[in-house]
Amino acid sequence: MTKNKLSSNDNYTTPVAEHPSLEEVYEATPFSEAFWTYVNYIILNIFGWFRDFLRKTRIENRKGSAENNPPGFVPLYQSYESFYTRNVYQRIADCFNRPIGSVPGGKLDLLERVTDDYNWSFKFTGDKITKINLGSYNYLGFANNNGQIANNVINSIKTNGVATASTTQEFGTLIQHRKLESLLARFLGTEDAVAFGMGFATNALNIPSIVGKGCLILSDELNHTSLVLGSRLSCATIKVYRHNDMEHLERLLREAIVSGQSRTHRPWRKILVIVEGVYSMEGSLCKLPELIELKKKYKAYLYLDEAHSIGAMGSHGRGVVDYWKCDVNDVDILMGTFTKSFAAAGGYIAGKKELIDHIRVSSHAAAYATSMSPPVIEQIVSVLNLLIDENEEHEGRKRINQLAWNTSYFRQRLSKMGFIVYGHPHSPVVPALLYSPSKIAAFNREMLKRGVAVVTVGFPATPLVLGRVRFCLSASHTKEMLDEVLKYAEEVGDLLNMRQSKLNPKKSFHETEF
């Protein structure tokens, strides 16, 4: 059971930095790592084709699902991903989708499982193993199962039930929904806000209600799948610009204004620039001041997804708008989710009242999806009340400051130890490069043996040669926990020859005092 109060970590907190940083680090991939990663994949592909041949000729039993097409029909699935899943992913499947048996706090309980057929199937042993959790988006540490917030949620079930069983536009809007939306608008500093029961659907089902045919979407190449899907569903024209490359974006904006639509050369009905606040795979921040300058210059609209930045960035926890000290009214559409910093579920869109009224009427999420569950609303409202409180000595501000300290501490020490670390110095997502699929599996397994649960990521979620471990920091982590993780990372890093940074020559943990 986890208490709602922060762990005793008072000597290791500091207010959030007042001056935002422009510095982001993307060290070049060492040639040797790129070479051996490609060789690794070539070998895996050769063995994969050979084993597929054996399966096709029935020499080897097919353990996975197979597509049996009627004669004359082309296969439904022809992508490389299906081949990759069978022959590469399956070898390291034990490193992914691990079931947990507790709340995802600073520590969590994993349900122990074993396999006797090389990861094609798993069996539970019935045991739980407790590990330090560096894999959850529990940024402010509110993922708790007792304490005042948990009590508020339980009491709300007694009075309001567990579900509305109706859509927002029919009978699914309660007083609690309006209270949440009003409090959210107050927290963000916008005229109005609307909440939805699912974060992914907030993007996928609302972008089509904002833009359509004759509109142009300019999307960052690293935008989340939900943004990509929403853009495609809108039937608008989509152009992708290089990640955080403002010169490329301006060139596309200029061409769009000068040339108009491709066939008719008529002016675009709308131009919408879509970005994320914190990019969860790279640990980078959007360049919001430059984006606002460009959108004003070319009269475009700006859609900002704050899923990973709301609560986690800025001195007041109001996301990258707060971090960059920008005017919230300069961002036309603010989107965010409650699944990370709020330890709840769902998402929101905030902005001008006219925009929110339009979304309430025209959004597929409002018309066809069940509205947010009352206990989930209570969780979010309880967290919002803590974050709105401006007192530095109270819990909300303490958690924001604790996350900021943990982020700076962990990032700086990991970098100084010689790991190749990506992203922004103030981002709570800390990717360290592993490169090859063999290291992706080995790092994950070796850290788990030492009592640390981490998330390792590879193709197709990353480029082929840029596999990585993604450390996710939380206000619930103590300095002792982070020190333990860093010491184990040093040990495993040496085992896998990971500490190859040329910007930060390799040092031991004890040589990198903060």
Coordinates of N, CA and C in Angstrom, one line a residue, residues 118-270:
Y118 N 10.3 -20.3 -25.5 CA 11.0 -19.2 -26.1 C 10.1 -18.0 -26.3
N119 N 9.3 -17.6 -25.3 CA 8.5 -16.4 -25.3 C 7.2 -16.5 -26.2
W120 N 6.9 -17.7 -26.7 CA 5.6 -17.7 -27.5 C 4.4 -17.8 -26.5
S121 N 4.7 -18.2 -25.3 CA 3.6 -18.2 -24.3 C 4.3 -18.1 -22.9
F122 N 3.5 -17.6 -21.9 CA 4.0 -17.4 -20.6 C 3.1 -18.0 -19.5
K123 N 3.7 -18.5 -18.4 CA 2.9 -19.0 -17.3 C 3.3 -18.2 -16.0
F124 N 2.3 -17.9 -15.2 CA 2.5 -17.2 -14.0 C 2.9 -18.1 -12.9
T125 N 3.9 -17.7 -12.1 CA 4.3 -18.6 -11.0 C 3.5 -18.4 -9.7
G126 N 2.7 -17.3 -9.7 CA 1.9 -16.9 -8.5 C 2.7 -16.0 -7.6
D127 N 3.9 -15.7 -7.9 CA 4.7 -14.8 -7.0 C 4.7 -13.3 -7.5
K128 N 4.9 -12.4 -6.6 CA 5.1 -11.0 -7.0 C 6.5 -10.6 -6.6
I129 N 7.2 -9.8 -7.5 CA 8.5 -9.3 -7.2 C 8.5 -7.8 -7.2
T130 N 9.0 -7.2 -6.2 CA 9.0 -5.7 -6.0 C 10.3 -5.1 -6.7
K131 N 10.1 -4.1 -7.5 CA 11.2 -3.5 -8.2 C 11.0 -1.9 -8.1
I132 N 12.2 -1.2 -8.3 CA 12.1 0.2 -8.4 C 11.6 0.5 -9.8
N133 N 10.6 1.4 -9.9 CA 9.9 1.6 -11.2 C 10.4 2.9 -11.9
L134 N 11.1 2.6 -13.0 CA 11.5 3.7 -13.9 C 10.8 3.6 -15.2
G135 N 9.6 3.0 -15.3 CA 9.0 2.8 -16.6 C 7.6 3.4 -16.7
S136 N 7.1 4.1 -15.6 CA 5.7 4.6 -15.7 C 5.7 6.1 -15.8
Y137 N 4.6 6.6 -16.4 CA 4.5 8.1 -16.6 C 3.8 8.7 -15.4
N138 N 4.2 8.3 -14.2 CA 3.6 8.8 -12.9 C 4.4 10.0 -12.5
Y139 N 4.4 11.1 -13.3 CA 5.3 12.2 -13.1 C 5.3 12.8 -11.7
L140 N 4.1 13.1 -11.3 CA 3.9 13.8 -10.0 C 3.7 12.8 -8.8
G141 N 3.7 11.5 -9.1 CA 3.6 10.5 -8.0 C 2.2 10.4 -7.4
F142 N 1.2 10.7 -8.2 CA -0.2 10.6 -7.6 C -0.8 9.2 -7.8
A143 N -0.1 8.2 -8.3 CA -0.6 6.9 -8.5 C -0.5 6.2 -7.1
N144 N -1.5 6.4 -6.3 CA -1.6 5.8 -5.0 C -2.9 5.1 -4.7
N145 N -2.9 4.1 -3.8 CA -4.1 3.5 -3.5 C -4.6 3.7 -2.1
N146 N -4.1 4.7 -1.4 CA -4.7 5.2 -0.2 C -4.2 6.6 0.1
G147 N -4.8 7.2 1.1 CA -4.5 8.6 1.3 C -5.8 9.4 1.0
Q148 N -5.7 10.8 1.1 CA -6.9 11.6 1.0 C -7.5 11.5 -0.4
I149 N -6.6 11.5 -1.5 CA -7.2 11.5 -2.8 C -7.9 10.2 -3.0
A150 N -7.3 9.1 -2.6 CA -8.0 7.8 -2.8 C -9.3 7.7 -2.0
N151 N -9.3 8.3 -0.8 CA -10.6 8.4 0.0 C -11.6 9.2 -0.8
N152 N -11.2 10.3 -1.4 CA -12.2 11.1 -2.1 C -12.8 10.3 -3.3
V153 N -11.9 9.5 -4.0 CA -12.4 8.7 -5.1 C -13.4 7.7 -4.6
I154 N -13.1 7.0 -3.5 CA -14.0 5.9 -3.0 C -15.3 6.5 -2.6
N155 N -15.3 7.7 -1.9 CA -16.5 8.3 -1.5 C -17.4 8.8 -2.7
S156 N -16.7 9.2 -3.8 CA -17.5 9.6 -5.0 C -18.2 8.4 -5.6
I157 N -17.6 7.2 -5.5 CA -18.3 6.0 -6.0 C -19.6 5.8 -5.2
K158 N -19.6 6.1 -3.9 CA -20.8 5.8 -3.1 C -21.9 6.8 -3.5
T159 N -21.6 8.0 -3.9 CA -22.6 9.0 -4.2 C -23.0 9.1 -5.7
N160 N -22.0 8.8 -6.6 CA -22.2 9.0 -8.0 C -22.1 7.8 -8.9
G161 N -21.7 6.6 -8.3 CA -21.6 5.4 -9.0 C -20.2 5.4 -9.8
V162 N -20.1 4.4 -10.6 CA -18.8 4.1 -11.3 C -18.8 4.6 -12.8
A163 N -20.0 4.8 -13.4 CA -20.1 5.1 -14.8 C -21.4 5.9 -15.1
T164 N -21.4 6.6 -16.2 CA -22.6 7.4 -16.6 C -23.4 6.5 -17.5
A165 N -22.8 5.6 -18.2 CA -23.4 4.7 -19.2 C -24.2 5.5 -20.3
S166 N -23.6 6.6 -20.6 CA -24.2 7.5 -21.7 C -23.2 8.4 -22.3
T167 N -23.4 8.9 -23.4 CA -22.5 9.9 -24.1 C -22.7 11.3 -23.5
T168 N -21.7 12.1 -23.8 CA -21.8 13.5 -23.3 C -23.0 14.2 -23.8
Q169 N -23.3 14.0 -25.1 CA -24.4 14.8 -25.7 C -25.8 14.3 -25.3
E170 N -25.8 13.1 -24.7 CA -27.2 12.6 -24.3 C -27.4 12.8 -22.8
F171 N -27.1 11.7 -21.9 CA -27.4 11.8 -20.5 C -26.1 11.7 -19.7
G172 N -24.9 11.8 -20.4 CA -23.7 11.5 -19.7 C -23.0 12.7 -19.1
T173 N -23.6 13.9 -19.1 CA -23.0 15.1 -18.5 C -23.5 15.4 -17.2
L174 N -22.7 15.2 -16.2 CA -23.1 15.5 -14.8 C -22.6 16.8 -14.3
I175 N -23.0 17.2 -13.1 CA -22.5 18.4 -12.4 C -21.0 18.3 -12.3
Q176 N -20.5 17.0 -12.0 CA -19.1 16.8 -11.8 C -18.3 17.1 -13.0
H177 N -18.8 16.8 -14.2 CA -18.1 17.1 -15.4 C -17.9 18.6 -15.6
R178 N -19.0 19.3 -15.3 CA -18.9 20.8 -15.5 C -17.9 21.4 -14.4
K179 N -17.9 20.8 -13.2 CA -17.0 21.2 -12.2 C -15.5 21.0 -12.6
L180 N -15.3 19.8 -13.2 CA -13.9 19.5 -13.7 C -13.5 20.5 -14.8
E181 N -14.4 20.7 -15.8 CA -14.0 21.5 -16.9 C -13.8 23.0 -16.5
S182 N -14.6 23.5 -15.5 CA -14.4 24.8 -15.0 C -13.1 25.0 -14.3
L183 N -12.8 24.0 -13.4 CA -11.5 24.0 -12.7 C -10.3 23.9 -13.6
L184 N -10.5 23.0 -14.6 CA -9.4 22.9 -15.6 C -9.1 24.2 -16.3
A185 N -10.2 24.8 -16.8 CA -10.0 26.1 -17.5 C -9.3 27.1 -16.6
R186 N -9.7 27.1 -15.3 CA -9.1 28.1 -14.4 C -7.6 27.7 -14.2
F187 N -7.2 26.5 -14.1 CA -5.8 26.0 -13.9 C -5.0 26.4 -15.1
L188 N -5.5 26.2 -16.3 CA -4.8 26.5 -17.5 C -4.8 27.9 -17.9
G189 N -5.8 28.7 -17.4 CA -5.9 30.1 -17.8 C -6.6 30.3 -19.1
T190 N -7.5 29.4 -19.5 CA -8.2 29.6 -20.8 C -9.7 29.9 -20.5
E191 N -10.4 30.3 -21.5 CA -11.8 30.6 -21.3 C -12.7 29.4 -21.0
D192 N -12.4 28.3 -21.6 CA -13.2 27.1 -21.4 C -12.4 25.8 -21.6
A193 N -12.9 24.7 -21.3 CA -12.3 23.4 -21.5 C -13.4 22.3 -21.6
V194 N -13.0 21.2 -22.3 CA -13.9 20.1 -22.3 C -13.1 18.8 -22.1
A195 N -13.7 17.9 -21.3 CA -12.9 16.7 -21.0 C -13.6 15.5 -21.7
F196 N -12.7 14.5 -22.0 CA -13.2 13.2 -22.6 C -12.6 12.0 -21.9
G197 N -13.3 10.9 -22.1 CA -12.9 9.7 -21.3 C -11.7 9.0 -21.7
M198 N -11.1 9.3 -22.9 CA -9.9 8.6 -23.4 C -9.0 9.6 -24.0
G199 N -7.7 9.5 -23.6 CA -6.7 10.4 -24.1 C -6.4 10.3 -25.6
F200 N -6.2 9.0 -26.0 CA -6.0 8.8 -27.5 C -7.1 9.4 -28.3
A201 N -8.3 9.1 -27.9 CA -9.5 9.6 -28.7 C -9.6 11.1 -28.7
T202 N -9.1 11.7 -27.6 CA -9.1 13.2 -27.6 C -8.5 13.8 -28.8
N203 N -7.4 13.2 -29.2 CA -6.7 13.7 -30.5 C -7.4 13.1 -31.7
A204 N -7.6 11.8 -31.7 CA -8.0 11.1 -32.9 C -9.4 11.5 -33.4
L205 N -10.3 11.8 -32.4 CA -11.7 12.1 -32.8 C -12.0 13.6 -32.7
N206 N -11.1 14.5 -32.3 CA -11.4 15.9 -32.2 C -10.7 16.7 -33.3
I207 N -9.5 16.3 -33.8 CA -8.9 17.0 -34.9 C -9.8 17.0 -36.1
P208 N -10.6 15.9 -36.5 CA -11.5 16.0 -37.6 C -12.6 17.0 -37.4
S209 N -12.9 17.4 -36.2 CA -14.0 18.4 -36.0 C -13.4 19.8 -36.1
I210 N -12.1 20.0 -36.3 CA -11.5 21.3 -36.3 C -11.0 21.6 -37.8
V211 N -10.5 20.6 -38.5 CA -10.1 20.8 -39.9 C -10.7 19.7 -40.7
G212 N -10.7 20.0 -42.1 CA -11.2 19.0 -43.0 C -10.7 19.3 -44.4
K213 N -11.4 18.9 -45.4 CA -11.0 19.1 -46.8 C -10.7 20.5 -47.1
G214 N -9.6 20.8 -47.8 CA -9.3 22.2 -48.1 C -8.4 22.8 -47.0
C215 N -8.1 22.1 -46.0 CA -7.3 22.6 -44.9 C -5.9 21.9 -45.0
L216 N -4.9 22.5 -44.4 CA -3.5 22.0 -44.4 C -3.1 21.8 -43.0
I217 N -2.5 20.6 -42.7 CA -1.9 20.2 -41.4 C -0.4 20.1 -41.6
L218 N 0.3 20.9 -40.8 CA 1.8 20.8 -40.7 C 2.1 20.1 -39.4
S219 N 2.6 18.9 -39.6 CA 2.8 18.0 -38.4 C 4.3 17.7 -38.2
D220 N 4.7 17.8 -36.9 CA 6.1 17.4 -36.6 C 6.3 15.9 -36.9
E221 N 7.4 15.5 -37.4 CA 7.6 14.1 -37.8 C 7.6 13.1 -36.6
L222 N 7.7 13.6 -35.4 CA 7.7 12.7 -34.2 C 6.4 12.7 -33.5
N223 N 5.4 13.3 -34.0 CA 4.1 13.4 -33.3 C 3.5 12.0 -33.0
H224 N 2.8 11.9 -32.0 CA 2.2 10.7 -31.5 C 1.2 10.1 -32.5
T225 N 1.0 8.8 -32.4 CA 0.1 8.1 -33.3 C -1.3 8.7 -33.3
S226 N -1.7 9.1 -32.1 CA -3.1 9.6 -32.0 C -3.2 10.9 -32.8
L227 N -2.2 11.7 -32.9 CA -2.2 12.9 -33.7 C -2.2 12.6 -35.2
V228 N -1.4 11.6 -35.5 CA -1.3 11.1 -36.9 C -2.6 10.6 -37.4
L229 N -3.3 9.8 -36.6 CA -4.6 9.2 -36.9 C -5.6 10.3 -37.0
G230 N -5.7 11.2 -36.1 CA -6.6 12.3 -36.1 C -6.5 13.1 -37.4
S231 N -5.2 13.4 -37.8 CA -4.9 14.2 -39.0 C -5.4 13.4 -40.2
R232 N -5.2 12.1 -40.3 CA -5.6 11.3 -41.4 C -7.2 11.3 -41.5
L233 N -7.8 11.1 -40.4 CA -9.3 11.0 -40.4 C -9.9 12.3 -40.8
S234 N -9.2 13.4 -40.6 CA -9.8 14.7 -40.9 C -10.0 15.0 -42.4
C235 N -9.2 14.2 -43.3 CA -9.2 14.3 -44.7 C -8.5 15.6 -45.2
A236 N -7.8 16.3 -44.2 CA -7.0 17.5 -44.6 C -5.8 17.0 -45.3
T237 N -5.1 17.9 -46.0 CA -3.8 17.6 -46.6 C -2.8 17.7 -45.5
I238 N -1.9 16.7 -45.4 CA -0.9 16.6 -44.4 C 0.5 16.8 -44.9
K239 N 1.3 17.7 -44.4 CA 2.7 17.8 -44.7 C 3.5 17.7 -43.4
V240 N 4.6 16.9 -43.4 CA 5.4 16.6 -42.2 C 6.7 17.4 -42.3
Y241 N 7.1 18.1 -41.2 CA 8.4 18.8 -41.2 C 9.3 18.1 -40.2
R242 N 10.6 18.3 -40.4 CA 11.6 17.6 -39.6 C 11.4 18.1 -38.1
H243 N 11.7 17.1 -37.2 CA 11.5 17.4 -35.8 C 12.1 18.7 -35.3
N244 N 11.3 19.5 -34.7 CA 11.8 20.8 -34.1 C 12.6 21.7 -35.1
D245 N 12.5 21.5 -36.4 CA 13.2 22.3 -37.4 C 12.3 23.4 -37.8
M246 N 12.6 24.6 -37.2 CA 11.7 25.8 -37.4 C 12.0 26.3 -38.8
E247 N 13.2 26.2 -39.4 CA 13.4 26.7 -40.7 C 12.6 25.8 -41.7
H248 N 12.6 24.5 -41.6 CA 11.8 23.7 -42.4 C 10.3 24.0 -42.3
L249 N 9.8 24.2 -41.1 CA 8.4 24.5 -40.9 C 8.1 25.9 -41.6
E250 N 9.0 26.9 -41.4 CA 8.7 28.2 -42.1 C 8.7 28.1 -43.6
R251 N 9.6 27.2 -44.1 CA 9.6 27.0 -45.6 C 8.3 26.4 -46.1
L252 N 7.7 25.5 -45.3 CA 6.5 24.9 -45.7 C 5.3 25.9 -45.5
L253 N 5.4 26.7 -44.5 CA 4.3 27.7 -44.3 C 4.4 28.7 -45.5
R254 N 5.6 29.1 -45.8 CA 5.7 30.1 -46.9 C 5.2 29.5 -48.2
E255 N 5.5 28.3 -48.5 CA 5.1 27.6 -49.7 C 3.5 27.5 -49.7
A256 N 3.0 27.2 -48.6 CA 1.5 27.0 -48.5 C 0.8 28.3 -48.7
I257 N 1.4 29.4 -48.2 CA 0.7 30.7 -48.4 C 0.9 31.2 -49.9
V258 N 2.0 31.0 -50.5 CA 2.3 31.4 -51.9 C 1.6 30.6 -52.9
S259 N 1.6 29.2 -52.7 CA 1.1 28.3 -53.8 C -0.3 27.9 -53.5
G260 N -0.8 27.9 -52.3 CA -2.1 27.5 -52.1 C -2.3 26.0 -52.3
Q261 N -3.5 25.5 -52.5 CA -3.8 24.1 -52.7 C -3.2 23.6 -54.0
S262 N -2.8 22.3 -54.0 CA -1.9 21.7 -55.0 C -2.6 21.8 -56.4
R263 N -3.8 21.5 -56.6 CA -4.4 21.4 -57.9 C -5.1 22.7 -58.3
T264 N -5.8 23.4 -57.4 CA -6.5 24.6 -57.8 C -5.8 25.9 -57.5
H265 N -4.7 25.8 -56.6 CA -4.0 26.9 -56.1 C -4.9 28.0 -55.4
R266 N -6.0 27.5 -54.9 CA -6.8 28.4 -54.1 C -6.2 28.4 -52.7
P267 N -6.4 29.5 -51.9 CA -5.9 29.6 -50.6 C -6.4 28.4 -49.7
W268 N -5.6 28.0 -48.8 CA -6.0 26.9 -47.8 C -7.1 27.5 -46.9
R269 N -8.1 26.7 -46.6 CA -9.2 27.2 -45.7 C -8.6 27.5 -44.3
K270 N -7.7 26.6 -43.8 CA -7.0 26.8 -42.6 C -5.7 26.1 -42.7

